[in-house]
C-alpha cells in the first residue's frame, strides 16, 4: 500500500516541516551536519507530488550518482513507486550530458567523445611535451595545465587567476614574484589552451568541464535553449549547495525566472575550494537569487551534545559569521578527547589499540570505527598497524577506483567498442601489449579507424600481424554490448597475464578492484552507458566499501571523502600546529584558513558517540604567532579531556612481523 504524504511529514521536526511546506519562490535550507538534509529533500519532493506536481516536472541534482540515486529510491520507497514515476535524480554533469545528447539542434555537438582527466593530460602532453618551463623557471606538467584550464572554467575566472591559484598555491597576486611570473607566462599558457580547444574541435572531443559550460552558455545566450529546458521543470531540488562552483551556480541562476529552486547545504561544510567550489554561493544566495528566503535546520540527530559543543566552539572562533549552534537530540555522552603523541607510530598504535578494545572488550563492530586524516598518506601508519594487528580495514579516498591505472587499462577496450574513433582509448589499449609503442600504435590506429563501422574496423585489425589477444579481446567485447559486467570479466580474462606483468608485486591487491568494477557495471544497461556514466567521470569515487557494505571493517578515510559518512567512534589524526591550519593556508590568507577550519569541522561532526583527536605533544605549548592561527589553542577545559599516554609505541618500522604488505607500506616513507 502506497503511503500518503502526511505519513512522511509526520516524521519531520518543526524546522524541517517549515522548509518542506515552503510556498514561496526560492528557498535555501541551511542544514547543519546531521540535521537530516536528505530527509528534508525527500520530504520536499513527496510534498510537491502530494500537492499535484508531476514527478516529471521535478529535477533533483546532487554531486554523486550514488547520492542522487539514493534520494530517488527513498522517495519511491516512502511515497510509492507509481506516484513517483518519472522523478529524476542526476549529477550536474550527467544532467548536462543528457541535455546535449537529447537536443542536438539546441546544443549542436553531434556525435562527440568524452575526455576524462587522463585523456586531457594526454592531449596537453601531445601539444607541449612532458614538461613546460615558464619564464620564471617554474616546471609545469600536463596535469598542471589540466588543473589551470579546469579551474578557470569551473570558477568562471580569468586565466591569470587560475594560474595564481593552481601554480602559485593561491598566493597573493600582490607578491611581485607571483605577479611577474603570471604576466610573463600567461601568453604561453593561452597559446597552449587555444591549441587544446582547437584539438578537441578537430577530433570531436569534449571534456567534462565542457558539458557544464556548453549548457550554461546555451541557457544564458540562447533564448530557445533557455525556454526549452526551463519549461521542462517546475521545481529543481539541489543537494550539497555549498559544493557548487560558479559555473554550476550559473546553471541554476538561468532557471530562477522559470522554476522554483530548493537548495540544501551547509556553509560550514564547504571544503572543495580547490575544485572551484565557493561557499559564498550560500552566503550570497538571497542577494543573487531574487525572491529567495533562508531557513535553518539546527537539530542534530547524529552526534551527542559534547561532540557538538566542541564543533560549535570551533566555528565560533571564526571571523566569518557561520551563526551555527547545533543542538543534539541525544544530549548525553562522553567528552571528546585530545590525545598527545611523541611520534606517529605511537599515534597509530593507540588508535588501533582503541579499535581492538571496542571490538574485543566492548562488543562493537570494526565498522563502528572510522579513522580520518588530511590525506591518504596520513593514514599509512595506521594502515600498517592494522595489518600488523590483523584488523580488517578499507581505505576510502585518495585515487578513485575509476582513476586507477589498472582499472583504466581494462576499461580501454570498452571505450573502443563504445566509440571506435576514440584515438586516445586506442592508444592506451594498444600500448599495453608488448612490442607496441607510441609510433606503432599510431600507425595501427590510422589503418583501422578509417573503416565505416566497428565490425569492419575489428576485421581489419584481425588481419594485421599482431598478438591474437589484441583483436580477440575487442571482438569478444563487441558481442557484449548490453552486458558491461560480462565485458569487464572478458577483458580481464584476456588481459590478465599482461596486466600481471605490468603491475608485478602490486597485482594481488590491484585485481581485487575488478570485482567492485563488475558490481558497478551491473547498474548500467550497455557498454556505452557504462563508459559515459562511470569510466569517463573524473568525480566518481567508488571503493571496496560500496561493494562490500556487509563486510565488517574499519574505515580509513581522508576528510574530503568522509562527507556523508558517520561512525560511532571517530579518530582524527595529527590535529597539530601547522596541520590545522597548514603553514601554506596561513600564508594564503583568511579564505584558505577558513576552509581548513571547515575541514576539521567536517571531520569532528562525523562522530556519533566518541571523538578522539590526536596531536603532537609539542602542540600543548605554542608560541604567540602560531597560537594566533592554531584552531585548538586554548580549547576550554570544559569541552575536552586531555590525555598524554604513558610509554612508547609498541609498533614501529622495525616491527612488522615479516608482513610483506606492511613492509611495502613502510618503505614508502622517509623516517629521518
XYZ file of C-alpha atoms in Angstrom:
672
model
C 0.000 0.000 0.000
C 1.369 3.388 -1.004
C 1.965 5.933 1.721
C 0.261 9.276 1.969
C 2.437 12.374 2.109
C 1.129 13.091 5.590
C 2.886 9.961 6.819
C 6.194 11.402 5.665
C 5.531 14.874 7.039
C 4.683 13.420 10.438
C 8.307 12.262 10.839
C 9.691 15.798 10.476
C 10.596 18.246 13.216
C 9.251 21.808 13.143
C 12.280 23.242 11.295
C 12.178 20.540 8.620
C 8.427 20.852 8.181
C 8.700 24.621 7.712
C 11.217 24.080 4.899
C 9.276 21.267 3.252
C 5.986 23.200 3.191
C 7.581 26.434 1.944
C 5.230 28.095 -0.555
C 7.399 30.959 -1.784
C 9.588 31.197 -4.889
C 13.084 30.054 -3.897
C 14.431 28.645 -0.643
C 17.906 27.990 0.747
C 17.889 25.461 3.589
C 20.966 25.873 5.802
C 21.226 22.344 7.132
C 23.931 21.771 9.723
C 25.754 18.452 10.000
C 23.456 15.571 10.972
C 20.273 17.666 10.814
C 18.545 15.488 8.227
C 19.090 17.378 4.971
C 18.490 14.280 2.842
C 15.263 13.526 4.711
C 14.208 17.120 4.076
C 14.839 16.887 0.330
C 12.939 13.599 0.174
C 10.022 15.070 2.105
C 10.035 18.174 -0.122
C 9.715 16.053 -3.264
C 6.962 13.972 -1.644
C 5.160 17.145 -0.559
C 5.283 18.602 -4.078
C 3.949 15.378 -5.593
C 1.228 15.331 -2.978
C 0.329 18.890 -3.995
C -0.255 17.718 -7.546
C 3.138 18.474 -9.121
C 4.058 15.847 -11.700
C 7.222 13.916 -10.712
C 8.486 14.523 -14.257
C 8.447 18.248 -13.513
C 10.831 17.821 -10.570
C 14.605 17.605 -11.049
C 16.903 16.517 -8.217
C 20.588 17.477 -8.575
C 23.334 16.030 -6.397
C 27.107 15.727 -6.607
C 27.367 11.953 -6.843
C 25.299 9.448 -8.755
C 25.051 7.322 -5.646
C 23.511 10.177 -3.661
C 21.098 11.146 -6.464
C 20.007 7.541 -6.912
C 19.513 7.013 -3.177
C 17.336 10.113 -2.868
C 15.037 8.962 -5.698
C 14.891 5.403 -4.364
C 13.997 6.596 -0.874
C 11.260 8.842 -2.258
C 9.790 5.894 -4.143
C 10.124 3.663 -1.097
C 8.443 6.161 1.209
C 5.876 7.567 -1.161
C 5.136 4.809 -3.628
C 6.839 3.866 -6.888
C 3.853 4.561 -9.109
C 3.155 8.001 -7.640
C 6.838 8.948 -8.057
C 7.131 7.570 -11.598
C 9.272 9.837 -13.781
C 11.142 11.506 -10.905
C 14.768 12.085 -11.941
C 17.901 12.402 -9.808
C 21.153 13.287 -11.554
C 24.548 14.885 -11.117
C 25.186 18.231 -12.762
C 27.423 16.508 -15.321
C 25.072 13.659 -16.213
C 22.146 16.070 -16.471
C 24.054 18.314 -18.883
C 25.313 15.322 -20.862
C 21.761 14.053 -21.330
C 20.557 17.517 -22.385
C 23.258 17.755 -25.055
C 22.538 14.272 -26.382
C 18.771 14.732 -26.369
C 18.743 18.161 -28.006
C 21.305 18.251 -30.833
C 19.575 21.195 -32.523
C 19.795 23.342 -29.398
C 23.219 22.101 -28.266
C 24.831 21.213 -31.635
C 27.749 18.987 -30.741
C 26.807 15.877 -32.676
C 28.458 12.547 -32.002
C 31.220 13.556 -29.619
C 33.653 11.562 -27.500
C 34.176 12.440 -23.850
C 37.642 13.107 -22.469
C 38.410 12.294 -18.865
C 41.235 13.863 -16.850
C 43.783 11.311 -18.016
C 42.801 11.937 -21.627
C 43.140 15.672 -21.069
C 46.666 15.138 -19.807
C 47.447 13.104 -22.898
C 46.186 15.943 -25.102
C 48.268 18.573 -23.332
C 51.281 16.255 -23.430
C 50.821 15.945 -27.187
C 50.658 19.724 -27.517
C 53.511 20.811 -25.258
C 55.533 17.717 -24.293
C 56.017 16.090 -20.906
C 57.124 19.302 -19.208
C 56.969 23.017 -19.863
C 59.302 25.528 -18.249
C 57.909 29.000 -17.633
C 59.995 32.197 -17.981
C 60.374 32.387 -14.185
C 61.822 28.876 -14.057
C 58.693 27.014 -12.892
C 58.284 23.494 -14.321
C 54.747 22.795 -15.497
C 53.413 19.313 -16.278
C 50.400 18.393 -18.448
C 48.436 17.698 -15.249
C 49.186 21.261 -14.097
C 47.779 22.560 -17.369
C 44.622 20.480 -16.895
C 44.245 21.925 -13.376
C 44.628 25.506 -14.597
C 42.214 25.063 -17.515
C 39.589 23.223 -15.444
C 39.750 25.699 -12.569
C 39.322 28.658 -14.935
C 36.211 27.061 -16.461
C 34.585 25.946 -13.198
C 35.452 29.041 -11.179
C 34.500 31.264 -14.146
C 37.678 33.233 -13.652
C 40.491 34.575 -15.798
C 43.497 32.548 -16.872
C 45.661 34.750 -14.643
C 43.526 33.978 -11.594
C 43.550 30.231 -12.351
C 47.346 30.327 -12.697
C 47.645 32.156 -9.376
C 45.505 29.572 -7.566
C 46.875 26.421 -9.168
C 50.510 27.233 -9.952
C 51.317 29.612 -7.116
C 49.400 27.819 -4.331
C 46.789 30.575 -4.061
C 49.452 33.085 -3.034
C 48.614 36.781 -3.092
C 48.666 38.389 -6.533
C 50.301 41.405 -4.882
C 53.558 39.492 -4.398
C 55.976 40.757 -7.076
C 57.274 37.277 -7.945
C 53.710 35.992 -8.422
C 52.549 38.967 -10.496
C 55.605 38.898 -12.770
C 55.524 35.095 -13.115
C 51.886 35.141 -14.228
C 52.371 38.092 -16.571
C 55.376 36.507 -18.292
C 53.867 33.005 -18.547
C 50.281 33.857 -19.469
C 50.884 34.168 -23.252
C 52.431 30.685 -23.322
C 49.546 29.186 -21.356
C 46.993 30.980 -23.503
C 48.596 29.621 -26.678
C 48.583 26.027 -25.382
C 44.965 26.242 -24.212
C 43.897 27.619 -27.596
C 45.625 24.658 -29.246
C 43.903 22.283 -26.818
C 40.469 23.709 -27.645
C 41.222 23.507 -31.378
C 42.438 19.914 -30.994
C 39.179 18.974 -29.295
C 37.157 20.576 -32.048
C 39.131 18.829 -34.776
C 38.697 15.394 -33.182
C 35.123 15.904 -31.949
C 36.128 15.657 -28.283
C 34.584 17.415 -25.322
C 35.705 17.159 -21.704
C 33.615 17.133 -18.553
C 34.104 20.841 -17.982
C 32.709 21.424 -21.476
C 29.477 19.604 -20.574
C 28.526 22.221 -17.994
C 29.947 25.123 -19.963
C 28.060 24.228 -23.147
C 24.719 24.039 -21.346
C 25.392 27.147 -19.232
C 26.335 29.142 -22.311
C 23.297 27.872 -24.185
C 20.958 28.782 -21.338
C 22.385 32.289 -20.907
C 22.787 33.265 -24.576
C 20.149 31.285 -26.463
C 16.515 32.119 -25.591
C 15.316 28.990 -27.401
C 17.557 26.790 -25.251
C 16.522 28.561 -22.068
C 12.817 28.323 -22.854
C 13.002 24.686 -23.963
C 14.907 23.445 -20.923
C 13.360 25.599 -18.228
C 9.837 24.722 -19.334
C 10.571 21.057 -18.616
C 10.796 21.681 -14.880
C 8.737 23.453 -12.257
C 10.981 22.605 -9.318
C 14.723 21.976 -9.025
C 15.985 20.476 -5.758
C 19.737 20.796 -5.148
C 21.671 18.766 -2.588
C 25.025 19.941 -1.110
C 24.591 23.500 -2.351
C 27.813 24.598 -0.615
C 29.818 22.475 -3.087
C 28.583 24.290 -6.191
C 31.169 26.171 -8.171
C 30.416 29.415 -10.063
C 29.759 27.503 -13.299
C 27.168 25.264 -11.613
C 25.696 28.305 -9.878
C 25.407 29.952 -13.302
C 23.355 26.973 -14.470
C 20.968 27.306 -11.536
C 20.556 31.061 -11.925
C 19.378 30.502 -15.509
C 16.305 28.736 -14.097
C 15.418 31.260 -11.408
C 12.833 33.030 -13.607
C 11.018 29.873 -14.687
C 11.441 27.376 -11.849
C 11.333 27.132 -8.090
C 14.742 26.446 -6.533
C 15.002 24.449 -3.308
C 18.678 24.313 -2.327
C 20.024 22.487 0.718
C 23.538 22.957 2.022
C 25.839 23.857 4.881
C 28.305 26.725 4.587
C 30.356 25.135 7.379
C 30.953 22.032 5.231
C 32.299 23.783 2.139
C 35.715 22.115 1.695
C 36.187 21.833 -2.050
C 37.676 25.227 -2.838
C 40.498 23.508 -4.751
C 37.838 22.346 -7.250
C 36.420 25.828 -7.612
C 33.587 25.376 -5.099
C 32.670 28.644 -3.399
C 30.844 28.690 -0.062
C 29.828 32.250 -0.893
C 27.152 30.648 -3.099
C 25.345 30.141 0.180
C 26.278 33.365 1.951
C 25.210 35.420 -1.087
C 22.179 33.346 -2.073
C 19.460 35.890 -1.281
C 21.315 38.716 -2.995
C 21.940 36.704 -6.197
C 18.643 34.816 -6.461
C 15.650 37.219 -6.426
C 12.582 36.348 -4.341
C 14.569 33.902 -2.195
C 14.449 33.141 1.509
C 16.567 31.191 4.017
C 15.601 28.759 6.764
C 17.818 26.775 9.137
C 17.965 23.219 10.440
C 19.737 23.097 13.798
C 18.503 19.903 15.473
C 21.225 17.255 15.119
C 20.278 13.549 15.057
C 23.810 12.146 14.722
C 26.126 13.302 17.488
C 25.982 13.709 21.239
C 25.944 17.245 22.665
C 29.575 17.161 23.920
C 30.762 16.477 20.341
C 28.563 19.288 19.037
C 29.734 21.653 21.777
C 33.330 21.314 20.585
C 32.268 21.627 16.935
C 30.158 24.715 17.694
C 33.092 26.251 19.582
C 35.395 25.689 16.602
C 33.075 27.635 14.285
C 32.509 30.362 16.862
C 36.244 31.222 16.788
C 35.976 32.134 13.107
C 35.808 35.763 11.944
C 33.118 34.619 9.500
C 29.530 34.618 10.619
C 28.508 30.974 10.424
C 25.810 31.645 13.031
C 25.550 27.928 13.759
C 24.723 26.334 17.097
C 23.676 22.727 16.607
C 21.549 21.057 19.272
C 21.650 17.295 19.870
C 18.618 15.062 20.100
C 20.829 12.798 22.240
C 22.185 15.216 24.842
C 24.371 12.940 26.973
C 27.732 11.463 26.003
C 31.494 11.399 26.571
C 33.648 14.466 26.184
C 35.900 14.422 23.111
C 39.497 13.541 23.957
C 42.644 15.289 22.750
C 45.356 12.633 22.874
C 49.015 13.590 22.573
C 51.729 11.514 20.946
C 55.502 11.625 20.733
C 55.645 10.201 17.216
C 53.270 8.999 14.502
C 53.816 5.335 15.334
C 52.620 5.949 18.869
C 49.555 7.673 17.429
C 48.834 4.758 15.076
C 49.316 2.189 17.810
C 46.993 3.981 20.230
C 44.272 4.220 17.579
C 44.435 0.536 16.696
C 44.522 -0.431 20.390
C 41.312 1.509 20.918
C 39.754 -0.157 17.867
C 40.588 -3.606 19.234
C 39.241 -2.615 22.646
C 35.935 -1.518 21.110
C 35.547 -4.893 19.383
C 37.039 -7.367 21.871
C 36.086 -5.774 25.192
C 33.005 -3.709 24.305
C 31.333 -5.988 21.766
C 31.215 -3.411 18.992
C 31.891 -3.956 15.288
C 35.011 -2.935 13.411
C 32.698 -0.850 11.208
C 31.844 1.285 14.247
C 35.328 2.814 13.950
C 36.465 5.453 11.446
C 39.927 6.999 11.153
C 40.149 10.373 9.399
C 43.198 12.122 8.003
C 44.118 15.152 5.894
C 45.484 12.882 3.162
C 45.627 9.219 2.266
C 49.349 9.295 3.135
C 48.471 10.328 6.669
C 46.637 7.014 7.031
C 49.533 4.787 6.040
C 50.964 4.226 9.503
C 47.508 3.408 10.861
C 47.048 1.074 7.896
C 50.345 -0.643 8.666
C 49.355 -1.037 12.316
C 46.002 -2.523 11.248
C 47.841 -5.072 9.138
C 50.173 -5.928 11.993
C 47.265 -6.456 14.417
C 45.096 -8.236 11.836
C 42.381 -5.584 11.934
C 40.194 -5.648 8.788
C 40.015 -2.262 7.099
C 39.327 -0.449 3.852
C 40.715 2.844 2.617
C 38.228 5.459 1.456
C 39.685 8.346 -0.506
C 42.796 9.132 -2.466
C 42.753 7.946 -6.060
C 39.261 6.877 -7.025
C 38.673 3.415 -8.376
C 37.952 4.665 -11.891
C 41.107 6.763 -11.909
C 43.384 3.832 -11.061
C 45.704 2.828 -13.896
C 44.828 -0.872 -13.875
C 41.097 -0.130 -13.991
C 41.569 2.316 -16.842
C 43.607 -0.306 -18.694
C 40.783 -2.850 -18.523
C 38.218 -0.191 -19.425
C 40.126 0.949 -22.532
C 38.816 -1.838 -24.854
C 35.273 -0.997 -23.768
C 35.855 2.619 -24.677
C 36.926 1.444 -28.132
C 33.815 -0.685 -28.536
C 31.666 2.256 -27.394
C 33.349 4.573 -29.923
C 35.939 3.079 -32.262
C 37.031 6.602 -33.304
C 38.310 7.274 -29.765
C 42.017 7.571 -30.615
C 43.090 8.093 -27.009
C 41.422 4.844 -25.940
C 43.122 3.031 -28.830
C 46.474 4.484 -27.836
C 46.129 3.301 -24.243
C 44.903 -0.170 -25.195
C 47.490 -0.907 -27.866
C 50.465 0.270 -25.804
C 49.573 -2.181 -23.054
C 50.879 -5.014 -25.243
C 54.487 -5.999 -25.709
C 56.248 -4.576 -28.750
C 53.785 -1.729 -29.372
C 54.997 1.785 -28.663
C 53.519 5.164 -29.496
C 54.656 5.193 -33.155
C 53.462 1.645 -33.898
C 50.165 2.324 -32.142
C 49.635 5.482 -34.212
C 50.171 3.520 -37.439
C 47.689 0.827 -36.403
C 45.104 3.424 -35.418
C 45.426 5.238 -38.739
C 44.689 1.979 -40.574
C 41.670 0.810 -38.600
C 39.615 3.878 -37.681
C 39.127 4.838 -41.314
C 36.632 1.968 -41.611
C 32.920 2.872 -41.700
C 31.817 0.788 -38.701
C 33.097 -1.173 -35.712
C 32.784 -4.623 -37.299
C 34.897 -3.687 -40.314
C 37.347 -1.884 -38.062
C 37.873 -5.025 -35.974
C 38.046 -7.202 -39.089
C 40.915 -5.087 -40.407
C 42.618 -5.200 -37.010
C 42.401 -9.007 -37.049
C 44.188 -9.042 -40.416
C 47.232 -7.226 -39.053
C 50.299 -9.029 -37.742
C 49.502 -8.662 -34.036
C 49.157 -10.851 -30.985
C 45.854 -12.716 -31.314
C 44.693 -11.411 -27.900
C 44.656 -7.822 -29.167
C 41.807 -8.177 -31.712
C 40.239 -11.169 -29.937
C 39.565 -9.149 -26.788
C 37.815 -6.399 -28.725
C 35.800 -8.824 -30.851
C 34.575 -10.663 -27.751
C 33.576 -7.444 -26.007
C 31.795 -6.155 -29.121
C 29.378 -9.086 -28.765
C 28.505 -7.989 -25.228
C 27.130 -4.506 -25.932
C 24.316 -4.924 -23.404
C 26.367 -6.852 -20.830
C 29.007 -4.452 -19.462
C 29.753 -6.562 -16.384
C 30.422 -9.632 -18.545
C 32.530 -7.475 -20.872
C 34.743 -6.486 -17.933
C 35.183 -10.138 -16.977
C 36.102 -10.996 -20.568
C 38.583 -8.124 -20.852
C 40.216 -9.104 -17.581
C 40.429 -12.775 -18.570
C 42.141 -11.931 -21.882
C 44.433 -9.262 -20.464
C 45.287 -10.632 -17.028
C 48.632 -12.223 -17.941
C 49.871 -8.965 -19.439
C 48.490 -6.823 -16.603
C 50.134 -9.064 -14.027
C 53.447 -8.478 -15.828
C 52.932 -4.722 -15.828
C 51.986 -4.393 -12.160
C 54.068 -7.271 -10.750
C 54.103 -7.157 -6.929
C 51.021 -4.927 -6.819
C 48.777 -7.224 -8.838
C 47.312 -9.227 -5.946
C 45.775 -6.170 -4.324
C 45.019 -4.329 -7.579
C 42.955 -7.189 -9.047
C 40.514 -7.018 -6.098
C 39.155 -3.829 -7.612
C 37.693 -5.648 -10.589
C 35.008 -7.333 -8.502
C 33.921 -3.844 -7.473
C 34.060 -2.688 -11.087
C 31.824 -5.544 -12.225
C 29.320 -4.722 -9.475
C 29.264 -1.073 -10.567
C 28.687 -2.111 -14.192
C 25.603 -4.123 -13.216
C 23.785 -0.795 -12.710
C 24.168 0.082 -16.409
C 22.398 -1.382 -19.401
C 25.119 -1.140 -22.026
C 28.836 -0.674 -22.562
C 28.212 2.836 -23.928
C 26.249 3.788 -20.823
C 28.931 2.328 -18.544
C 31.666 4.273 -20.346
C 29.758 7.563 -20.291
C 28.423 7.251 -16.774
C 31.417 5.846 -14.953
C 34.660 5.359 -16.863
C 34.855 8.929 -18.106
C 33.589 10.671 -14.988
C 36.526 12.190 -13.090
C 34.449 12.944 -9.993
C 33.356 9.393 -9.293
C 34.601 7.779 -6.093
C 33.965 4.050 -5.776
C 35.716 1.929 -3.189
C 35.531 -1.511 -1.721
C 33.219 -0.069 0.908
C 30.487 0.499 -1.640
C 30.549 -3.023 -2.982
C 31.048 -4.849 0.283
C 28.893 -2.929 2.737
C 28.143 -6.135 4.628
C 31.817 -6.681 5.423
C 32.798 -5.650 8.922
C 35.876 -3.457 8.614
C 37.378 -0.246 9.932
C 37.080 2.724 7.580
C 40.272 4.672 6.954
C 39.324 7.832 5.088
C 40.503 11.235 4.022
C 38.381 14.045 5.429
C 37.298 15.105 1.941
C 35.999 11.596 1.250
C 34.199 11.381 4.590
C 31.359 13.775 3.798
C 28.103 11.884 4.137
C 29.742 9.217 6.300
C 29.339 8.734 10.035
C 30.604 6.342 12.681
C 30.087 5.629 16.362
C 33.764 6.274 17.108
C 35.957 8.653 15.096
C 39.706 9.203 15.363
C 41.232 12.270 13.680
C 44.978 12.052 13.081
C 47.566 14.822 13.501
C 45.409 17.731 14.604
C 48.615 19.581 15.437
C 50.126 23.006 14.996
C 50.957 23.695 11.349
C 48.448 21.000 10.358
C 45.197 22.805 11.251
C 45.705 25.181 9.599
C 48.697 24.323 7.462
C 51.540 26.772 7.012
C 50.509 27.153 3.364
C 46.979 28.137 4.395
C 48.319 30.695 6.870
C 50.423 32.278 4.131
C 47.480 32.332 1.709
C 45.160 34.293 3.939
C 41.749 34.143 5.559
C 39.847 32.194 2.869
C 42.395 29.376 2.937
C 42.467 29.319 6.753
C 38.686 29.148 6.951
C 38.487 26.230 4.518
C 40.913 24.436 6.845
C 38.606 25.188 9.770
C 35.648 23.771 7.845
C 37.700 20.645 7.066
C 38.237 19.992 10.766
C 34.572 20.720 11.455
C 33.500 18.126 8.880
C 35.819 15.572 10.488
C 34.524 16.248 14.010
C 30.880 16.016 13.011
C 31.256 12.508 11.556
C 31.357 11.138 15.133
C 28.167 9.875 16.747
C 29.265 8.759 20.212
C 33.012 9.194 20.723
C 35.584 11.554 19.247
C 39.363 11.297 19.613
C 41.678 13.990 18.256
C 45.381 13.186 18.072
C 48.093 15.820 18.090
C 51.838 16.193 18.545
C 52.746 16.649 22.219
C 54.599 19.834 21.261
C 51.245 21.371 20.342
C 50.403 21.749 24.049
C 52.508 24.876 24.299
C 52.837 27.021 21.200
C 54.338 30.456 20.647
C 52.187 33.544 20.220
C 52.494 33.713 16.433
C 51.428 30.097 15.978
C 48.726 30.335 18.629
C 47.073 33.117 16.679
C 46.049 30.663 13.966
C 46.094 27.202 15.597
C 42.491 26.025 15.846
C 42.834 24.012 19.051
C 44.816 26.523 21.045
C 43.119 27.335 24.345
C 40.244 24.900 23.947
C 38.075 25.367 27.068
C 38.748 22.601 29.581
C 35.022 22.058 29.949
C 34.799 20.861 26.334
C 37.568 18.240 26.143
C 39.542 15.707 28.096
C 43.309 15.975 27.581
C 45.288 12.709 27.558
C 49.025 12.051 27.447
C 49.510 8.264 27.046
C 52.314 6.707 29.071
C 55.072 4.706 27.411
C 56.381 4.453 23.884
C 54.814 2.947 20.816
C 54.650 -0.827 20.673
C 54.591 -0.794 16.865
C 57.466 0.665 14.907
C 59.004 0.481 11.430
C 61.185 -2.363 12.604
C 58.303 -4.395 13.988
C 56.120 -5.518 11.121
C 56.312 -9.249 11.895
C 57.624 -10.009 8.438
C 54.366 -8.962 6.785
C 55.374 -8.013 3.210
C 52.353 -5.752 2.712
C 53.158 -3.856 5.874
C 56.809 -3.602 4.833
C 55.817 -2.186 1.441
C 53.772 0.467 3.165
C 56.595 1.385 5.453
C 59.144 1.586 2.690
C 57.171 4.460 1.164
C 58.235 6.798 3.942
C 61.368 8.675 4.880
C 61.586 8.332 8.637
C 64.617 10.570 9.129
